[in-house]
Amino acid sequence: MRALCYHGKQDVRVDTVPDPEIVNPRDAIIQITSTAICGSDLHLYDGVIPAVAPGDVLGHEFMGRVVETGPHSTLRKGQRVVVPFVIACGACYFCGKQQFSACDNSNPVDKQEMSETLYGSPMAGLFGYSHLTGGYAGGQAEYVRVPFSDVGPVVIEDDGLDDDKVLFLSDILPTGWMAAENAEIESGDVVAVWGAGPVGLFAAQSALIMGAARVIVIDHYPHRLALAKGLGAEIVNFRETDVREALLEMSGGRGPDAVIDAVGMEAHGFSVDNMLDIAKQKVGIGADRASALKQAILAVRKGGRLSIPGVYGGMTDKFPLGALMEKGITLRTGQTHVQKYTNKLLAMIAEGKIDTTFLISHRLPLEAAAEGYANFKNHQDDYTKIVLKPGMES
Amino acid sequence: MQRKTLSAAGGAAALLAIGGGLLLARSSRPHGAADDAPGRTARRSRFGDYAVVGKTVTIMKPSRDELFAFWRDFTNLPAFMDNLDMVELLGDDRSRWTIRAPGGGTVSVETRIAEEKPGRIIAWRSVEGSDIDTEGRVRFSDAPGGGTEVELVIAYIPPFGRAGQAVAKLLQREPAIQARRDLRRFRMLMETGEIATSERRLETEEKA
Ligand SMILES: NC(=O)c1ccc[n+]([C@@H]2O[C@H](COP(=O)([O-])OP(=O)(O)OC[C@H]3O[C@@H](n4cnc5c(N)ncnc54)[C@H](O)[C@@H]3O)[C@@H](O)[C@H]2O)c1
Ligand SMILES: [Zn+2]
Ligand SMILES: [Zn+2]
């Protein structure tokens, strides 16, 4: 089959690799119909996530048709499914608590040790996201092997719901939702969201649905900010405006009740700190750039809530720990517990309460994936979200 | 081979001298307990000539009794114990364990059950003349938050003599890491019915 493989820093290529097979009894094989490139993939692309090996198939946002099932899969051939990027067994202590992204049983035992050393606990398996999280082949491919196929995949019965409407159930829609849930939004809240990428946009949309009075989205890309405005959010361009001052003024002088960092470890910006962190990342010292996060901590009101859906992989320097403690900020974060939200969000999509298609800027054949990565990286304003269609003529 | 029992070697007060085993003691520590942590987590964890490793996992299902029963049938152990090639039951609570050594060889250990408390404890000990002088115990107890805590403790004397280099090397393969991995595979098998792998295809799986 054809699949998008990692070769090195900013070097990905569509190669021919062996088709996947059923390996474990609960597996299914999915033929991919749509698969997206995510902001998280850019962290891999830029080489800031450890343990990505040449030849690894990337991609964790995908859907398609079931073509093969293991003896213990509950799926049937021909079913249309969206697959969560988090691989979860459904039976362990963490899955029992609906903390699916903490699943104990999805990351192969020998691969657990890397993350255990780095983080103190072993991480769950994720599709196409380095060997820290299992080294599972991803879905930017024609076919993918899906373990625990009886737990994760969401069956889409209604063929009237086309791929573009439901694909994002695999990651960014639940991620935006959980980001807002982690911010414990109450009606009347002023909420600030850093990053008008897919995650930030869905977080803003979710916050509004949850009753926030004002949602303010911060970025520097005009087109992305326009999308935020289209959702009913207000916008702040950090290149033109003093963000902290603006947020204070837009929240009655108190600071936002809740802040969401939907930027993650590759924040843009020209503060001294951030430039230093960029330099460190370039020489491979492994510092996460966290300028958006630092700004969010200073901006939030005392006793406010901080939610971090943005991905961080290692250490960061000069973290404003004093502000976090002295202001009494509540902090919640994590890889998304996708399986916890899919049914609820699917129902909201079917009822027309949530639209996800506004995000998609480009639909490309799988063969154009490498070019897609480069454009998503270098032309973020125009390329808000790329969906690859393996079946599409190139 | 000179066999010193663990209890003779340890000198701690809490030892139960069952089957000559220190492992059977509840909270065995090399020298009077300074805190409530298991003795093997001490920064210096040697009991006389014995090295001791141990790990605990919590398993949500099936029940404690079923977990016990699966483990008690030693022929099931190779399904999740990486180094264990085969177990033959010899009757009379004895069994022969064939252990894979690095470099392709195998080592054989004959064990007998040293203690058994149904649903709770299985302990085994190598018999006189085995390639490795070792003792193991697995304990099943109800976890406070639900599920079963499974604690595996293994003691062994780093061997010399006729098993020679291969065994020494085998035991240098971080038995603590091995114990942790084995227990995690046990949990995977019990909770999910399979052992996670990210292989894309079956053949590569078998090769690995
Ligand atoms: N928690 C999860 O499970 C999960 C899931 C998916 C994605 N993520 C993470 O969420 C983050 C965002 O993902 P995405 O797909 O939206 O990425 P993206 O790269 O498309 O968007 C990030 C946006 O942040 C903006 N930005 C950069 N620096 C900024 C700053 N200092 N202030 C304000 N805005 C700034 C960029 O201009 C860009 O528009 C990434 O870190 C991604 O890895 C997490
Ligand atoms: Zn993603
Ligand atoms: Zn699980």
XYZ file of C-alpha atoms and ligand atoms in Angstrom:
648
model
C 0.000 0.000 0.000
C 0.967 3.654 -0.178
C 1.666 5.474 3.071
C 3.184 8.714 4.308
C 6.461 7.845 6.010
C 8.795 9.850 8.176
C 12.333 10.088 6.810
C 13.830 12.884 8.878
C 13.308 16.402 10.050
C 10.896 18.073 7.590
C 11.311 15.138 5.270
C 8.235 12.964 4.815
C 7.439 10.910 1.700
C 4.693 8.720 0.348
C 6.241 5.262 0.021
C 5.073 1.778 -0.826
C 5.041 -0.364 2.342
C 3.565 -3.792 3.168
C -0.190 -3.882 3.839
C -1.145 -4.306 7.478
C -2.641 -7.563 8.737
C -4.772 -8.691 11.635
C -2.247 -9.415 14.385
C -4.322 -9.607 17.571
C -7.850 -11.010 17.985
C -9.531 -7.652 18.626
C -7.932 -5.963 15.570
C -9.655 -4.668 12.486
C -8.170 -3.402 9.232
C -9.640 -0.156 7.915
C -9.384 1.100 4.372
C -8.871 4.825 4.778
C -11.229 7.209 3.000
C -10.186 10.450 4.738
C -7.224 11.343 6.931
C -6.141 14.752 8.173
C -2.839 16.410 8.986
C -2.814 17.739 12.541
C -0.874 20.437 14.372
C 0.513 17.551 16.405
C 1.967 16.075 13.210
C 3.947 19.274 12.770
C 5.718 18.566 16.072
C 6.829 15.239 14.557
C 7.670 16.884 11.256
C 9.858 19.425 13.030
C 11.626 16.708 14.976
C 10.728 18.051 18.423
C 9.083 14.814 19.605
C 11.615 12.103 20.472
C 11.639 8.513 19.212
C 10.304 8.901 15.697
C 12.080 6.478 13.373
C 12.603 6.650 9.616
C 9.905 4.566 7.964
C 7.272 5.258 10.631
C 3.850 5.791 9.058
C 2.331 9.003 10.416
C -1.267 10.111 10.817
C -3.697 9.836 13.721
C -6.852 11.468 12.378
C -8.554 9.041 10.034
C -11.693 7.186 9.050
C -12.682 4.614 6.516
C -14.338 1.277 5.825
C -13.780 -1.938 7.688
C -12.212 -4.478 5.338
C -11.077 -7.165 7.771
C -11.887 -8.121 11.328
C -10.181 -10.270 13.940
C -12.204 -12.956 15.735
C -12.896 -10.680 18.729
C -13.662 -7.484 16.855
C -17.273 -6.325 17.071
C -17.057 -4.461 13.755
C -18.438 -5.851 10.505
C -16.881 -5.629 7.074
C -18.177 -2.658 5.144
C -18.993 -0.505 8.176
C -17.921 3.123 8.045
C -15.934 4.110 11.109
C -14.083 7.065 12.584
C -11.114 5.927 14.675
C -9.974 7.789 17.839
C -6.274 8.665 17.806
C -5.950 7.267 21.323
C -5.703 3.470 21.459
C -7.557 2.228 24.526
C -8.406 -1.253 25.780
C -11.635 -0.375 27.556
C -10.887 -2.682 30.482
C -8.013 -1.309 32.553
C -8.199 0.900 35.634
C -7.866 4.069 33.562
C -10.335 3.108 30.860
C -12.730 2.296 33.722
C -12.396 5.908 34.823
C -12.896 7.070 31.221
C -9.310 8.334 31.231
C -8.752 6.610 27.921
C -5.577 8.449 26.985
C -4.010 6.950 30.116
C -4.835 3.370 29.070
C -2.417 0.920 30.652
C -2.673 -1.801 28.064
C -2.327 -0.214 24.634
C 1.362 0.693 24.586
C 3.493 -2.434 24.072
C 5.363 -3.346 27.243
C 8.868 -2.770 25.895
C 7.901 0.653 24.526
C 6.394 1.781 27.816
C 9.796 2.198 29.370
C 10.821 5.258 27.390
C 7.881 7.343 28.516
C 8.100 5.898 31.997
C 11.652 7.197 32.282
C 10.708 10.547 30.815
C 7.387 11.126 32.596
C 7.384 8.776 35.573
C 4.498 6.728 34.140
C 4.136 4.837 30.893
C 1.938 6.480 28.261
C -0.878 4.896 26.272
C -0.572 3.876 22.644
C -1.418 6.459 19.988
C -1.565 6.023 16.228
C 1.364 7.373 14.241
C 2.912 9.292 17.078
C 6.451 8.106 17.834
C 7.680 5.065 19.698
C 7.048 6.740 23.039
C 3.410 6.013 22.399
C 3.847 2.569 20.936
C 5.221 3.040 17.453
C 1.849 2.167 15.920
C 1.599 2.777 12.186
C -0.657 5.740 11.493
C -3.516 6.390 9.128
C -2.032 8.653 6.468
C -2.073 5.527 4.354
C -4.390 3.355 2.337
C -4.926 0.876 5.160
C -4.355 0.795 8.883
C -4.417 -1.852 11.571
C -6.720 -0.801 14.421
C -6.165 -2.629 17.747
C -9.043 -2.920 20.239
C -11.433 -2.236 17.385
C -14.352 -3.177 19.623
C -13.701 -0.163 21.871
C -12.593 2.888 19.918
C -14.066 3.156 16.439
C -17.327 5.063 16.070
C -19.635 3.483 13.519
C -21.272 6.052 11.262
C -24.610 4.501 10.262
C -25.889 7.511 8.378
C -24.275 7.695 4.939
C -25.757 11.183 4.660
C -23.086 12.357 7.116
C -20.147 12.612 4.807
C -16.527 12.217 5.857
C -15.848 15.936 6.182
C -18.551 16.218 8.828
C -17.403 13.383 11.078
C -13.664 12.930 10.457
C -12.672 15.314 13.242
C -14.305 13.106 15.841
C -10.973 11.269 15.650
C -9.122 14.020 17.503
C -9.514 17.770 17.230
C -13.238 18.063 17.865
C -13.133 16.104 21.144
C -9.822 17.822 21.911
C -11.437 21.248 21.618
C -14.389 20.026 23.662
C -12.248 18.552 26.426
C -10.143 21.711 26.453
C -13.271 23.717 27.215
C -14.505 21.139 29.723
C -11.127 21.252 31.487
C -11.525 25.027 31.699
C -14.728 24.389 33.708
C -16.659 26.984 31.800
C -19.655 28.553 33.498
C -22.207 30.835 31.947
C -21.027 34.404 32.074
C -17.359 33.484 31.853
C -14.790 35.395 29.866
C -12.560 32.809 28.171
C -9.309 33.422 26.297
C -7.957 30.877 23.828
C -4.382 31.021 22.520
C -4.100 29.624 18.987
C -6.672 29.829 16.188
C -5.636 26.484 14.782
C -8.153 23.643 14.602
C -7.849 22.881 18.303
C -8.229 26.500 19.379
C -11.168 27.031 17.036
C -12.992 23.969 18.305
C -12.196 24.948 21.896
C -13.686 28.387 21.256
C -16.777 26.839 19.640
C -17.180 24.462 22.587
C -16.760 27.250 25.149
C -19.521 29.219 23.462
C -21.793 26.161 23.438
C -21.051 25.702 27.161
C -22.305 29.210 27.870
C -19.258 31.462 27.970
C -20.265 35.100 27.681
C -17.163 36.172 25.777
C -14.578 34.054 24.035
C -11.412 35.811 22.897
C -9.116 34.018 20.448
C -5.474 35.056 20.114
C -3.286 34.361 17.049
C -1.407 36.283 14.384
C -2.884 34.777 11.230
C -5.672 36.998 9.873
C -7.493 34.223 8.050
C -7.468 31.906 11.035
C -8.657 34.750 13.244
C -11.451 35.413 10.756
C -12.612 31.827 11.204
C -12.735 32.431 14.947
C -14.793 35.524 14.407
C -17.134 33.520 12.231
C -17.823 31.266 15.217
C -18.872 34.212 17.342
C -15.584 34.752 19.159
C -13.711 38.047 19.502
C -10.154 38.163 18.268
C -6.801 39.579 19.297
C -3.819 39.669 16.947
C -0.695 39.362 19.067
C 1.457 41.086 16.482
C -0.638 44.218 16.704
C -1.921 44.214 20.246
C -0.526 43.922 23.730
C -2.265 40.697 24.638
C -2.252 40.965 28.417
C -3.426 44.536 28.412
C -6.182 43.739 25.930
C -7.382 40.728 27.907
C -7.471 42.724 31.137
C -9.513 45.426 29.498
C -11.850 42.925 27.868
C -12.533 41.254 31.206
C -13.419 44.258 33.318
C -9.871 44.668 34.618
C -9.822 41.253 36.323
C -8.394 38.925 33.698
C -10.230 36.074 31.962
C -11.932 33.479 34.165
C -10.500 30.671 32.098
C -7.604 30.449 29.653
C -6.828 27.740 27.123
C -3.412 27.084 25.586
C -4.173 25.596 22.174
C -0.711 26.381 20.837
C 1.627 23.873 22.425
C 5.360 23.469 22.310
C 6.136 25.362 19.130
C 4.723 28.749 20.029
C 5.580 31.625 17.703
C 6.703 34.943 19.105
C 9.621 37.211 19.621
C 9.930 37.543 23.353
C 13.485 37.043 24.584
C 12.474 33.847 26.301
C 10.885 32.388 23.253
C 13.821 33.192 21.004
C 16.082 31.479 23.492
C 13.805 28.438 23.536
C 13.713 28.372 19.727
C 17.495 28.339 19.710
C 17.556 25.505 22.223
C 15.066 23.461 20.218
C 17.192 23.984 17.122
C 20.336 22.686 18.749
C 18.360 19.847 20.233
C 18.579 20.731 23.921
C 14.983 19.649 24.147
C 13.373 22.705 25.672
C 9.677 23.150 24.920
C 8.765 26.616 23.719
C 5.994 27.729 25.971
C 5.524 31.449 25.381
C 1.756 31.208 24.885
C 1.408 29.178 28.057
C 3.478 31.642 30.050
C 1.368 34.502 28.764
C -1.843 32.650 29.623
C -0.700 32.122 33.217
C 0.010 35.816 33.651
C -3.252 36.858 32.005
C -5.759 34.634 33.808
C -7.582 36.116 36.790
C -6.702 35.082 40.338
C -8.341 31.765 41.146
C -8.942 31.192 37.439
C -8.702 27.999 35.407
C -5.976 27.025 32.965
C -6.560 24.280 30.415
C -3.720 22.999 28.228
C -4.696 20.939 25.195
C -1.501 22.082 23.431
C 1.103 19.334 23.340
C 4.364 19.518 25.294
C 6.959 16.777 25.162
C 9.748 17.532 27.572
C 10.996 20.317 29.798
C 10.526 24.030 29.674
C 12.653 26.826 31.029
C 11.571 29.794 33.141
C 8.119 28.544 33.921
C 6.124 31.113 35.951
C 5.476 28.734 38.792
C 5.129 31.576 41.270
C 2.224 33.075 39.333
C 0.553 29.680 39.121
C 0.794 29.182 42.864
C 0.272 32.694 44.160
C -2.795 33.288 41.976
C -4.283 29.948 42.937
C -4.768 28.787 39.384
C -6.404 25.431 38.650
C -4.557 23.548 35.917
C -5.970 20.695 33.832
C -4.454 19.082 30.775
C -3.813 15.820 28.956
C -4.066 13.976 25.718
C -7.742 13.803 24.881
C -9.913 10.992 26.241
C -11.440 10.771 22.772
C -13.618 7.715 23.425
C -15.395 9.569 26.238
C -16.771 12.233 23.893
C -17.359 10.658 20.497
C -20.988 9.575 20.880
C -22.093 12.843 22.387
C -20.320 14.915 19.743
C -21.546 12.684 16.913
C -25.106 13.305 18.087
C -24.471 17.058 18.123
C -23.090 16.876 14.588
C -26.087 14.860 13.396
C -28.464 17.391 14.978
C -26.631 20.210 13.225
C -25.489 21.798 16.497
C -21.822 21.565 15.580
C -20.296 22.214 12.173
C -16.754 21.071 11.559
C -16.458 21.561 7.814
C -15.724 25.295 8.039
C -12.201 24.346 9.050
C -11.155 22.401 5.977
C -9.135 24.521 3.578
C -7.687 21.799 1.345
C -8.608 18.305 0.196
C -5.679 16.491 -1.416
C -4.894 13.007 -2.667
C -2.669 10.941 -0.391
C 0.103 11.190 -2.985
C 0.294 14.938 -2.271
C 0.779 14.444 1.463
C 4.412 15.589 1.590
C 3.541 18.825 -0.154
C 0.597 19.128 2.254
C 2.923 18.962 5.247
C 5.203 21.623 3.845
C 2.310 23.950 3.118
C 0.600 23.338 6.434
C 3.886 24.207 8.092
C 4.823 27.224 5.991
C 1.489 28.723 4.967
C -0.564 28.281 8.105
C -2.809 31.203 7.362
C -4.194 29.649 4.165
C -3.795 26.037 5.136
C -6.047 25.733 8.166
C -6.736 22.023 7.788
C -5.745 19.532 5.128
C -7.747 16.385 4.549
C -6.019 13.666 2.521
C -8.223 11.374 0.473
C -6.440 8.162 -0.525
C -9.133 7.420 -3.094
C -8.852 10.768 -4.841
C -7.308 11.053 -8.331
C -3.952 12.773 -8.239
C 26.257 -25.460 45.218
C 26.237 -24.008 48.688
C 22.683 -23.138 49.652
C 22.097 -20.599 52.345
C 18.470 -19.981 53.149
C 17.238 -16.477 52.873
C 16.083 -16.406 56.424
C 19.486 -17.402 57.642
C 21.041 -14.714 55.512
C 18.643 -11.872 56.155
C 18.684 -11.423 59.857
C 15.425 -9.456 59.906
C 12.898 -10.190 62.592
C 9.792 -10.660 60.444
C 10.884 -13.687 58.418
C 8.696 -16.716 58.056
C 10.856 -19.734 57.535
C 8.599 -21.514 55.096
C 10.446 -23.472 52.460
C 13.535 -21.649 53.592
C 11.996 -18.522 52.122
C 12.400 -14.918 52.946
C 9.912 -14.043 50.246
C 7.115 -15.437 52.262
C 7.570 -12.833 54.913
C 5.117 -9.982 54.799
C 7.374 -6.996 54.785
C 10.853 -8.310 54.735
C 13.641 -5.807 55.045
C 17.351 -6.440 55.226
C 17.782 -4.546 58.475
C 15.051 -3.337 60.840
C 12.392 -1.441 58.891
C 12.864 2.316 58.699
C 9.572 2.862 56.900
C 6.620 0.942 55.484
C 7.982 0.412 51.963
C 8.612 -3.139 50.739
C 12.137 -4.242 51.610
C 13.117 -4.719 47.990
C 12.679 -0.991 47.343
C 15.474 -0.192 49.761
C 18.405 1.483 48.060
C 20.504 -1.481 49.108
C 18.411 -4.569 48.515
C 20.393 -7.677 49.074
C 19.460 -10.413 51.419
C 22.700 -12.140 52.205
C 23.823 -13.748 48.959
C 20.442 -13.228 47.358
C 19.433 -10.487 44.989
C 15.745 -9.656 45.287
C 13.525 -8.023 42.714
C 9.841 -7.403 42.884
C 7.055 -5.504 41.199
C 3.363 -4.916 41.714
C 0.524 -4.301 39.269
C -3.181 -3.805 39.782
C -5.446 -5.893 37.593
C -9.120 -5.010 37.254
C -10.418 -8.303 35.895
C -11.097 -11.159 36.129
C -11.571 -11.892 39.843
C -8.738 -12.543 42.277
C -9.556 -16.255 42.288
C -9.448 -16.476 38.521
C -6.142 -14.610 38.359
C -4.779 -17.004 40.946
C -6.031 -20.041 39.025
C -4.464 -18.863 35.782
C -1.102 -18.353 37.446
C -1.308 -21.574 39.457
C -1.320 -23.537 36.205
C 2.360 -22.925 35.543
C 1.991 -24.041 31.925
C 0.258 -20.667 31.371
C 3.295 -18.681 32.462
C 5.192 -18.735 29.141
C 2.247 -16.887 27.564
C 3.345 -13.699 29.291
C 6.807 -14.396 30.700
C 9.212 -13.412 28.021
C 12.196 -15.500 29.098
C 10.214 -18.606 29.829
C 10.200 -21.068 26.981
C 8.220 -23.914 28.477
C 6.969 -25.329 31.754
C 6.413 -29.078 32.237
C 4.464 -30.317 35.205
C 6.262 -33.198 36.898
C 3.561 -33.960 39.451
C 3.885 -33.775 43.207
C 4.005 -29.953 43.081
C 7.132 -30.080 40.987
C 7.671 -28.564 37.551
C 10.524 -28.012 35.139
C 10.958 -24.490 33.756
C 12.960 -24.018 30.580
C 14.320 -20.507 30.494
C 15.721 -18.835 27.400
C 19.214 -17.516 27.822
C 20.614 -14.780 25.629
C 22.514 -16.184 22.677
C 20.101 -19.011 22.040
C 20.772 -21.471 24.869
C 18.357 -22.526 27.561
C 18.605 -23.144 31.261
C 16.501 -25.598 33.151
C 15.191 -25.082 36.653
C 13.197 -27.605 38.595
C 10.925 -26.000 41.131
C 8.529 -27.158 43.742
C 5.695 -25.261 45.362
C 6.907 -23.892 48.659
C 3.641 -22.363 49.728
C 0.134 -22.152 48.399
C -2.804 -20.239 49.839
C -5.694 -20.573 47.428
C -6.647 -17.243 45.878
C -3.765 -15.502 47.680
C -0.235 -16.816 47.470
C 1.852 -19.113 45.325
C 5.517 -19.499 46.181
C 8.031 -21.746 44.508
C 11.606 -22.700 45.113
C 14.271 -24.295 42.940
C 15.200 -27.772 44.090
C 18.703 -28.833 44.987
C 20.843 -29.233 41.889
C 19.050 -26.715 39.654
C 21.065 -24.413 37.413
C 19.782 -21.417 39.345
C 19.160 -21.069 43.052
C 15.959 -19.095 43.063
C 12.746 -18.508 44.865
C 9.633 -16.719 43.718
C 6.351 -15.671 45.149
C 3.261 -14.109 43.694
C 0.688 -12.629 46.001
C -2.849 -11.632 45.094
C -4.698 -9.192 47.320
C -7.776 -7.035 46.989
C -6.795 -3.523 45.917
C -8.353 -0.773 48.023
C -9.758 0.911 44.920
C -11.084 -2.258 43.281
C -9.326 -4.975 41.330
C -6.482 -7.175 42.521
C -2.951 -6.199 43.409
C -0.545 -8.760 42.062
C 2.895 -8.659 43.604
C 5.706 -10.720 42.146
C 8.928 -11.106 44.110
C 11.888 -13.125 42.916
C 15.103 -13.855 44.787
C 18.110 -15.594 43.332
C 21.740 -16.184 43.938
C 23.752 -14.929 41.017
C 25.052 -18.316 39.884
C 28.427 -19.745 39.130
C 29.443 -23.235 38.326
C 28.113 -25.527 35.731
C 25.466 -23.303 34.153
C 28.295 -20.897 33.642
C 28.299 -17.722 31.668
C 24.914 -18.045 29.995
C 23.030 -17.937 33.252
C 25.040 -15.111 34.643
C 24.283 -13.157 31.522
C 20.650 -14.067 31.694
C 20.413 -12.741 35.180
C 22.172 -9.563 34.229
C 19.288 -8.886 31.899
C 17.792 -6.666 34.526
C 15.499 -9.109 36.288
C 13.624 -6.137 37.735
C 12.749 -4.887 34.264
C 11.842 -8.411 33.255
C 9.548 -8.792 36.263
C 7.817 -5.529 35.481
C 7.364 -6.401 31.834
C 6.098 -9.875 32.649
C 3.570 -8.512 35.096
C 2.363 -5.935 32.626
C 1.949 -8.586 29.973
C 0.026 -10.653 32.515
C -2.270 -7.687 33.131
C -2.773 -7.132 29.391
C -3.616 -10.771 28.832
C -6.043 -10.900 31.747
C -7.767 -7.572 31.156
C -7.873 -7.501 27.380
C -7.356 -11.098 26.251
C -4.293 -10.144 24.232
C -0.835 -8.628 24.528
C -0.353 -5.276 22.850
C 1.976 -5.058 19.873
C 2.474 -2.385 17.278
C 3.635 -4.816 14.616
C 1.839 -4.287 11.339
C 2.033 -7.876 10.239
C 2.080 -11.333 11.775
C 5.393 -12.577 10.351
C 7.396 -9.686 11.731
C 5.644 -10.344 15.031
C 7.032 -13.862 15.161
C 10.467 -12.780 14.101
C 10.721 -10.166 16.824
N -4.329 17.296 23.818
C -4.525 16.605 22.714
O -4.963 15.460 22.760
C -4.246 17.249 21.398
C -4.880 16.786 20.254
C -4.644 17.447 19.050
C -3.762 18.505 18.999
N -3.130 18.908 20.143
C -2.186 20.027 20.154
O -2.885 21.243 20.120
C -2.022 22.248 19.573
C -2.748 22.960 18.455
O -3.083 22.051 17.419
P -3.582 22.610 16.032
O -3.877 21.449 15.168
O -4.642 23.608 16.256
O -2.183 23.301 15.556
P -1.818 24.464 14.543
O -0.351 24.422 14.424
O -2.646 24.351 13.300
O -2.283 25.792 15.293
C -1.535 26.449 16.261
C -1.881 27.940 16.169
O -1.263 28.607 17.261
C -0.856 29.880 16.805
N 0.170 30.427 17.684
C 1.495 30.151 17.700
N 2.115 30.852 18.667
C 1.167 31.592 19.277
C 1.210 32.520 20.353
N 2.357 32.779 20.986
N 0.040 33.084 20.744
C -1.126 32.782 20.114
N -1.215 31.908 19.070
C -0.076 31.327 18.663
C -0.346 29.600 15.408
O -0.290 30.765 14.642
C -1.380 28.590 14.894
O -2.460 29.214 14.238
C -0.785 21.508 19.111
O 0.220 21.594 20.122
C -1.245 20.096 19.000
O -0.172 19.197 19.153
C -3.369 18.296 21.320
Zn -4.363 15.442 15.925
Zn -7.267 0.648 29.004
